[in-house]
JSON list of C-alpha atoms in Angstrom, two decimals:
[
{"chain": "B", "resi": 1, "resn": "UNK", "atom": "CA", "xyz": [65.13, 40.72, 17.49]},
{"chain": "B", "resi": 2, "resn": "UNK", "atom": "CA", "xyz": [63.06, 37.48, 17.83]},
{"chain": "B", "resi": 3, "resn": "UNK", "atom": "CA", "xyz": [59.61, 37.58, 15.55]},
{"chain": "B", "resi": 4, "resn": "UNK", "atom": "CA", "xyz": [59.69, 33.78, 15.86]},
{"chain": "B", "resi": 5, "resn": "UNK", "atom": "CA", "xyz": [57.81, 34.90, 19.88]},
{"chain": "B", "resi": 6, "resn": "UNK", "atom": "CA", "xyz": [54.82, 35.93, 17.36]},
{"chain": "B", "resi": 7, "resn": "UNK", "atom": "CA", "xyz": [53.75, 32.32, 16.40]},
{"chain": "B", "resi": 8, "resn": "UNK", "atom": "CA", "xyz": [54.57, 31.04, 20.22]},
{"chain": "B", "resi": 9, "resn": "UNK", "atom": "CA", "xyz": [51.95, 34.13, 21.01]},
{"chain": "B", "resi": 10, "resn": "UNK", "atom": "CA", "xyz": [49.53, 32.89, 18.38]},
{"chain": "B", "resi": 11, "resn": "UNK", "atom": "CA", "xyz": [49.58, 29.59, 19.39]},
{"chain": "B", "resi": 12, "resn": "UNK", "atom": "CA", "xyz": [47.60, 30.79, 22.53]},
{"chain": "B", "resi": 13, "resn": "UNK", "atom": "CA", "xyz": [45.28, 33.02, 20.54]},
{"chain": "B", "resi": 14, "resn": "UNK", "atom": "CA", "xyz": [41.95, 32.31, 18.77]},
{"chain": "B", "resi": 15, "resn": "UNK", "atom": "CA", "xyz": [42.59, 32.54, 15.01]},
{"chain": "B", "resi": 16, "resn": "UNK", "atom": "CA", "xyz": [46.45, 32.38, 15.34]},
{"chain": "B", "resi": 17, "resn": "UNK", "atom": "CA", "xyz": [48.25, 34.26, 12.87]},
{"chain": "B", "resi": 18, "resn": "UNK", "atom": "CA", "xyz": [45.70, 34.68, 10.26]},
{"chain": "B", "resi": 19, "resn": "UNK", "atom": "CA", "xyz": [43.78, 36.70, 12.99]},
{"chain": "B", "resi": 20, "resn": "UNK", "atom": "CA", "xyz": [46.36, 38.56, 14.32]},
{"chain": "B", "resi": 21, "resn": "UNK", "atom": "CA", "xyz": [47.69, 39.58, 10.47]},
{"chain": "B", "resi": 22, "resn": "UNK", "atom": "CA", "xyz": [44.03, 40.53, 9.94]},
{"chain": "B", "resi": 23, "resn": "UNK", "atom": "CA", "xyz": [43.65, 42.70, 13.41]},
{"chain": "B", "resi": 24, "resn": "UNK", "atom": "CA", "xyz": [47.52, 43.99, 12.33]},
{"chain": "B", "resi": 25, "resn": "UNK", "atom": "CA", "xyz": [45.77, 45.10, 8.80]},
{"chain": "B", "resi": 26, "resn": "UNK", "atom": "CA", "xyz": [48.30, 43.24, 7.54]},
{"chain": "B", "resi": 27, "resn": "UNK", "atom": "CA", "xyz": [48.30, 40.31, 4.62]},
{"chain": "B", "resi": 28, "resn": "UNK", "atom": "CA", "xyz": [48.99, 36.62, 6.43]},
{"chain": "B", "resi": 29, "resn": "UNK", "atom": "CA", "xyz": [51.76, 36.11, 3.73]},
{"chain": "B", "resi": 30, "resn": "UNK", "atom": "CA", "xyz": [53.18, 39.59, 4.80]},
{"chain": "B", "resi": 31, "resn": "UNK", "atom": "CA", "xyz": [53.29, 38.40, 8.31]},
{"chain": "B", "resi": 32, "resn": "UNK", "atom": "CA", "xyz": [54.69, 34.98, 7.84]},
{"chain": "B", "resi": 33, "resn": "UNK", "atom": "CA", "xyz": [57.74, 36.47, 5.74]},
{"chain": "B", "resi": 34, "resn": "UNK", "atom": "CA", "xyz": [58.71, 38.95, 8.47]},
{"chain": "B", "resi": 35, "resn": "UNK", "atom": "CA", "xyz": [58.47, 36.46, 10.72]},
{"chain": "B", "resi": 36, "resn": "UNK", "atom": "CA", "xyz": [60.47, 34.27, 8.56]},
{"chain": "B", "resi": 37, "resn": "UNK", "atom": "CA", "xyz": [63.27, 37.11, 7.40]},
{"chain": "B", "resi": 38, "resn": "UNK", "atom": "CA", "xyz": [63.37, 38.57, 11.03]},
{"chain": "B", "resi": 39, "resn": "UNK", "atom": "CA", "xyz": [62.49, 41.93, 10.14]},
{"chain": "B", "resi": 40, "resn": "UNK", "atom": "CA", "xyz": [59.33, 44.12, 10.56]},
{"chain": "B", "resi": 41, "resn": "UNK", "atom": "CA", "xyz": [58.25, 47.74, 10.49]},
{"chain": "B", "resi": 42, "resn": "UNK", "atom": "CA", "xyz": [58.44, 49.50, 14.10]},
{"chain": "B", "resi": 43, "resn": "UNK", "atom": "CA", "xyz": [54.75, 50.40, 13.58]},
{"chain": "B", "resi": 44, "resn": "UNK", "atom": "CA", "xyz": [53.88, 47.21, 12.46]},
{"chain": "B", "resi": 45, "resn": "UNK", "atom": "CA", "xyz": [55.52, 45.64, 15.47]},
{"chain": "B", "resi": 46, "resn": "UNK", "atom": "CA", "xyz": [54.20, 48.12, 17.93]},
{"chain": "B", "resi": 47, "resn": "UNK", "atom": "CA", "xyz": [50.38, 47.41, 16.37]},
{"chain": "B", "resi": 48, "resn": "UNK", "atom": "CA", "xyz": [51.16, 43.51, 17.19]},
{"chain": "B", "resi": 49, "resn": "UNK", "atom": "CA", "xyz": [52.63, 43.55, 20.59]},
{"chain": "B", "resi": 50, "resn": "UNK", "atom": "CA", "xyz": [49.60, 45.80, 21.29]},
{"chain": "B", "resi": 51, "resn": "UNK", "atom": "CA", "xyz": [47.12, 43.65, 19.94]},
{"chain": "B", "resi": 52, "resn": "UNK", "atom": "CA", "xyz": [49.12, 40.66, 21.68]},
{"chain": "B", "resi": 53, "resn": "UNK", "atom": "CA", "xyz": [49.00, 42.75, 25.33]},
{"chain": "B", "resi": 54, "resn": "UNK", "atom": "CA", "xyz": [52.97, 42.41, 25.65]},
{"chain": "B", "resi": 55, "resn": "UNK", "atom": "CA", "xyz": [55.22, 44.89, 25.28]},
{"chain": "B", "resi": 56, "resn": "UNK", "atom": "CA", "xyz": [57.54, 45.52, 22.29]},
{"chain": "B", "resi": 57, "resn": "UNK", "atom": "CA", "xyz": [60.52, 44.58, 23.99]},
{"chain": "B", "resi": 58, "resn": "UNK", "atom": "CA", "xyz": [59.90, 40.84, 24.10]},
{"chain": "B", "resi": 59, "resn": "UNK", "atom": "CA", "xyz": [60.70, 40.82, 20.90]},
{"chain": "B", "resi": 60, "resn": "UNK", "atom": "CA", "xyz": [64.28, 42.56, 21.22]},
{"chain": "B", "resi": 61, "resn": "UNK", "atom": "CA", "xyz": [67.22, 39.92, 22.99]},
{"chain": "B", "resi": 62, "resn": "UNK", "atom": "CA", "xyz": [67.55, 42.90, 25.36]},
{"chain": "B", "resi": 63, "resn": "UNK", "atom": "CA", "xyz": [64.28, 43.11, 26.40]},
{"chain": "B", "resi": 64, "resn": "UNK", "atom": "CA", "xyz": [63.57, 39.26, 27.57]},
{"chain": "B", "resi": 65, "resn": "UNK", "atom": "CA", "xyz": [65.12, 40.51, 30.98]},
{"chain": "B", "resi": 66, "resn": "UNK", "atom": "CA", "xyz": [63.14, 43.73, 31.03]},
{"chain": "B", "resi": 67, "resn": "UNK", "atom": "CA", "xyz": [59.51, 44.97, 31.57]},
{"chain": "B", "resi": 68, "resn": "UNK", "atom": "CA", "xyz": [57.21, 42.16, 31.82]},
{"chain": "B", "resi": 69, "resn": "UNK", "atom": "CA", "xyz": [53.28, 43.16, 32.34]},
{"chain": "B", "resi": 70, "resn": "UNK", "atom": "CA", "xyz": [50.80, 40.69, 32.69]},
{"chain": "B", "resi": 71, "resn": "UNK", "atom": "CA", "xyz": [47.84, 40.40, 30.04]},
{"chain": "B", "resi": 72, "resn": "UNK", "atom": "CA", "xyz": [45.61, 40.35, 34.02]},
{"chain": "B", "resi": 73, "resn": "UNK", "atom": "CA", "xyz": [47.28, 43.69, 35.11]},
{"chain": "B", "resi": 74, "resn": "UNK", "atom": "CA", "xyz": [45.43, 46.88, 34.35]},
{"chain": "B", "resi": 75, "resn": "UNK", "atom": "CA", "xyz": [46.89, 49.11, 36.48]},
{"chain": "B", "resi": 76, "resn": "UNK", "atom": "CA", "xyz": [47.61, 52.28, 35.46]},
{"chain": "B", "resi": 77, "resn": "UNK", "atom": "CA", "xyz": [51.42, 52.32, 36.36]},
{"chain": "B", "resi": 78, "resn": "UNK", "atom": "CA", "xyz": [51.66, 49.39, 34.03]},
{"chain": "B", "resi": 79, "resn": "UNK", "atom": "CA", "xyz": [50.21, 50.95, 31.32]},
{"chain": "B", "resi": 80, "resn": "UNK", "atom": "CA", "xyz": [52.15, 53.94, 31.53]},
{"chain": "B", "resi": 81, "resn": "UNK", "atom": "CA", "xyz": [55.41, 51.15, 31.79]},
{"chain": "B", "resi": 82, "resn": "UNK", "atom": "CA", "xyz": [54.74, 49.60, 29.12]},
{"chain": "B", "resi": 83, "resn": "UNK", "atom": "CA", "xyz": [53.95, 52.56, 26.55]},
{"chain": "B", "resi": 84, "resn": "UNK", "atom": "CA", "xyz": [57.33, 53.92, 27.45]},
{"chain": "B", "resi": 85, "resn": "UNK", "atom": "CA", "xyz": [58.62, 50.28, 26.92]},
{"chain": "B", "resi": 86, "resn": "UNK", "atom": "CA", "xyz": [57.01, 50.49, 23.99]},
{"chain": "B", "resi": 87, "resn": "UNK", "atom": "CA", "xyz": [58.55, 53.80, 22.44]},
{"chain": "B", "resi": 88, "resn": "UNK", "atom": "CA", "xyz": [61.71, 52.64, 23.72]},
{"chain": "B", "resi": 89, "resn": "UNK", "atom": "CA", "xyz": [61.91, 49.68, 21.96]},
{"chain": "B", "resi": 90, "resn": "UNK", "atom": "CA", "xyz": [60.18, 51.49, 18.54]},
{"chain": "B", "resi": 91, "resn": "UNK", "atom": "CA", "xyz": [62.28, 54.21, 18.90]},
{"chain": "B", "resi": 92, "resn": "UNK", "atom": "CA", "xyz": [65.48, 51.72, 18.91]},
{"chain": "B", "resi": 93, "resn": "UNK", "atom": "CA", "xyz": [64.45, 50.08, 16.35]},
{"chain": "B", "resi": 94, "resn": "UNK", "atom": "CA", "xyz": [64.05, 53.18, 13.96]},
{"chain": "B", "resi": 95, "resn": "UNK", "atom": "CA", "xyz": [67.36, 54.51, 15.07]},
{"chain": "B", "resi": 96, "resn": "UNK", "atom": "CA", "xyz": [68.83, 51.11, 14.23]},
{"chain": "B", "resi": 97, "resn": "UNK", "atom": "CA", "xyz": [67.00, 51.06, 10.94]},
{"chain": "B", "resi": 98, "resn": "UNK", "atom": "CA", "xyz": [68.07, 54.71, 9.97]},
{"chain": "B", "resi": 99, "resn": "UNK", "atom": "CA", "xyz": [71.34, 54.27, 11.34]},
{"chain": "B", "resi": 100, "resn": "UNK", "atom": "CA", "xyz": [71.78, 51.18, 8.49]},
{"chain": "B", "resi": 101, "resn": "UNK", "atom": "CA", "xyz": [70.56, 53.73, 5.92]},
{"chain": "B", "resi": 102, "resn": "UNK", "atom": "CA", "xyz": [73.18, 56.46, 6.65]},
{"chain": "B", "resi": 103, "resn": "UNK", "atom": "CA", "xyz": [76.23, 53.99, 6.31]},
{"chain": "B", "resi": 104, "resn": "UNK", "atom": "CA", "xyz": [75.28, 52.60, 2.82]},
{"chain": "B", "resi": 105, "resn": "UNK", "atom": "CA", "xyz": [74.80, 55.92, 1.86]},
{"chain": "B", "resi": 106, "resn": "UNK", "atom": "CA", "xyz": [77.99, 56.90, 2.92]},
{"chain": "B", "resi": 107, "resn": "UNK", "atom": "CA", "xyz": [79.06, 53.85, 1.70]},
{"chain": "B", "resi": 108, "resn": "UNK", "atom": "CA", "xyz": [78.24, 54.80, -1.59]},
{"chain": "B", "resi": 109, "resn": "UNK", "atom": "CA", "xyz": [79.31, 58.49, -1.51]},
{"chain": "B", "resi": 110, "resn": "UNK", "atom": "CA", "xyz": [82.70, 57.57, -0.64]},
{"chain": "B", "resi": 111, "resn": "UNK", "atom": "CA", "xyz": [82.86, 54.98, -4.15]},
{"chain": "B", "resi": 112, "resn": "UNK", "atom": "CA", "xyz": [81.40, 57.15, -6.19]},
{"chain": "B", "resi": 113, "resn": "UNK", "atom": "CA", "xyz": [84.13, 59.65, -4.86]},
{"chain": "B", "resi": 114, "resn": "UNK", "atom": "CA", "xyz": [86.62, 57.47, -5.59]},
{"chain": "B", "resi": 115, "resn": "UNK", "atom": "CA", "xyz": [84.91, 56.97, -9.02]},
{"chain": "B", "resi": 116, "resn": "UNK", "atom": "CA", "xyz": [85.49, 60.90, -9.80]},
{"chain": "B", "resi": 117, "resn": "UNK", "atom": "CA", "xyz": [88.85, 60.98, -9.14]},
{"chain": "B", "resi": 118, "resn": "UNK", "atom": "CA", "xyz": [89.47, 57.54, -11.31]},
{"chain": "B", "resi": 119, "resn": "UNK", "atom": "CA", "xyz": [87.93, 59.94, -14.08]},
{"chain": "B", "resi": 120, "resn": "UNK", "atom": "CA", "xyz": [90.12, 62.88, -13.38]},
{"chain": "B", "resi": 121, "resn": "UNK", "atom": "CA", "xyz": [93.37, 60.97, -13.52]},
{"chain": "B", "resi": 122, "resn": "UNK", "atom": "CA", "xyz": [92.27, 59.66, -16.74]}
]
């Protein structure tokens, strides 16, 4: 993922990133440190690539090759393109995110396993 293409997009926007953290109802601090860390909430990013008219995939390494729709094109097979884009991308990221919670919890079951036993042999 690449939040650094937020600024580049903000650059070209009235009120930059103040603005779009406002329209995002987010804090500008809140903004600039997921922008900084690399890491933002699939809604969050969904509700900024909307407001920015691209689709969530620009973001994602994957997705500079992919769907492309200009801010000019209003068409309706566009639209319909880019909100499956869109949940693509969101519903990648979630996966992603969920699949990161799962391992360091089974991270943890497995030491705290190994924990028990160390008590049993005592």
């Amino acid at each position: 993922m690449n939040l650094q293409l937020i600024k580049d997009y903000c650059e070209k926007r009235p009120g930059g990133l103040r603005q779009l953290a406002e329209d995002a109802g987010m804090s500008e601090p809140n903004l600039h440190r997921c922008i900084r860390i690399n890491k933002i909430q699939a809604g969050d990013l969904e509700k900024i690539a909307k407001i920015l008219r691209v689709p969530v995939t620009v973001f994602f390494d994957e997705g500079r090759g992919g769907v492309t729709v200009n801010a000019t094109d209003h068409s309706q097979a566009a639209g319909r393109d880019l909100h499956v884009a869109t949940e693509d991308a969101v519903m990648a990221e979630r996966v992603k995110y969920l699949e990161a919670i799962v391992k360091e919890k089974d991270e943890r079951i497995s030491e705290l396993k190994e924990r028990i036993e160390d008590l049993k042999n005592k």
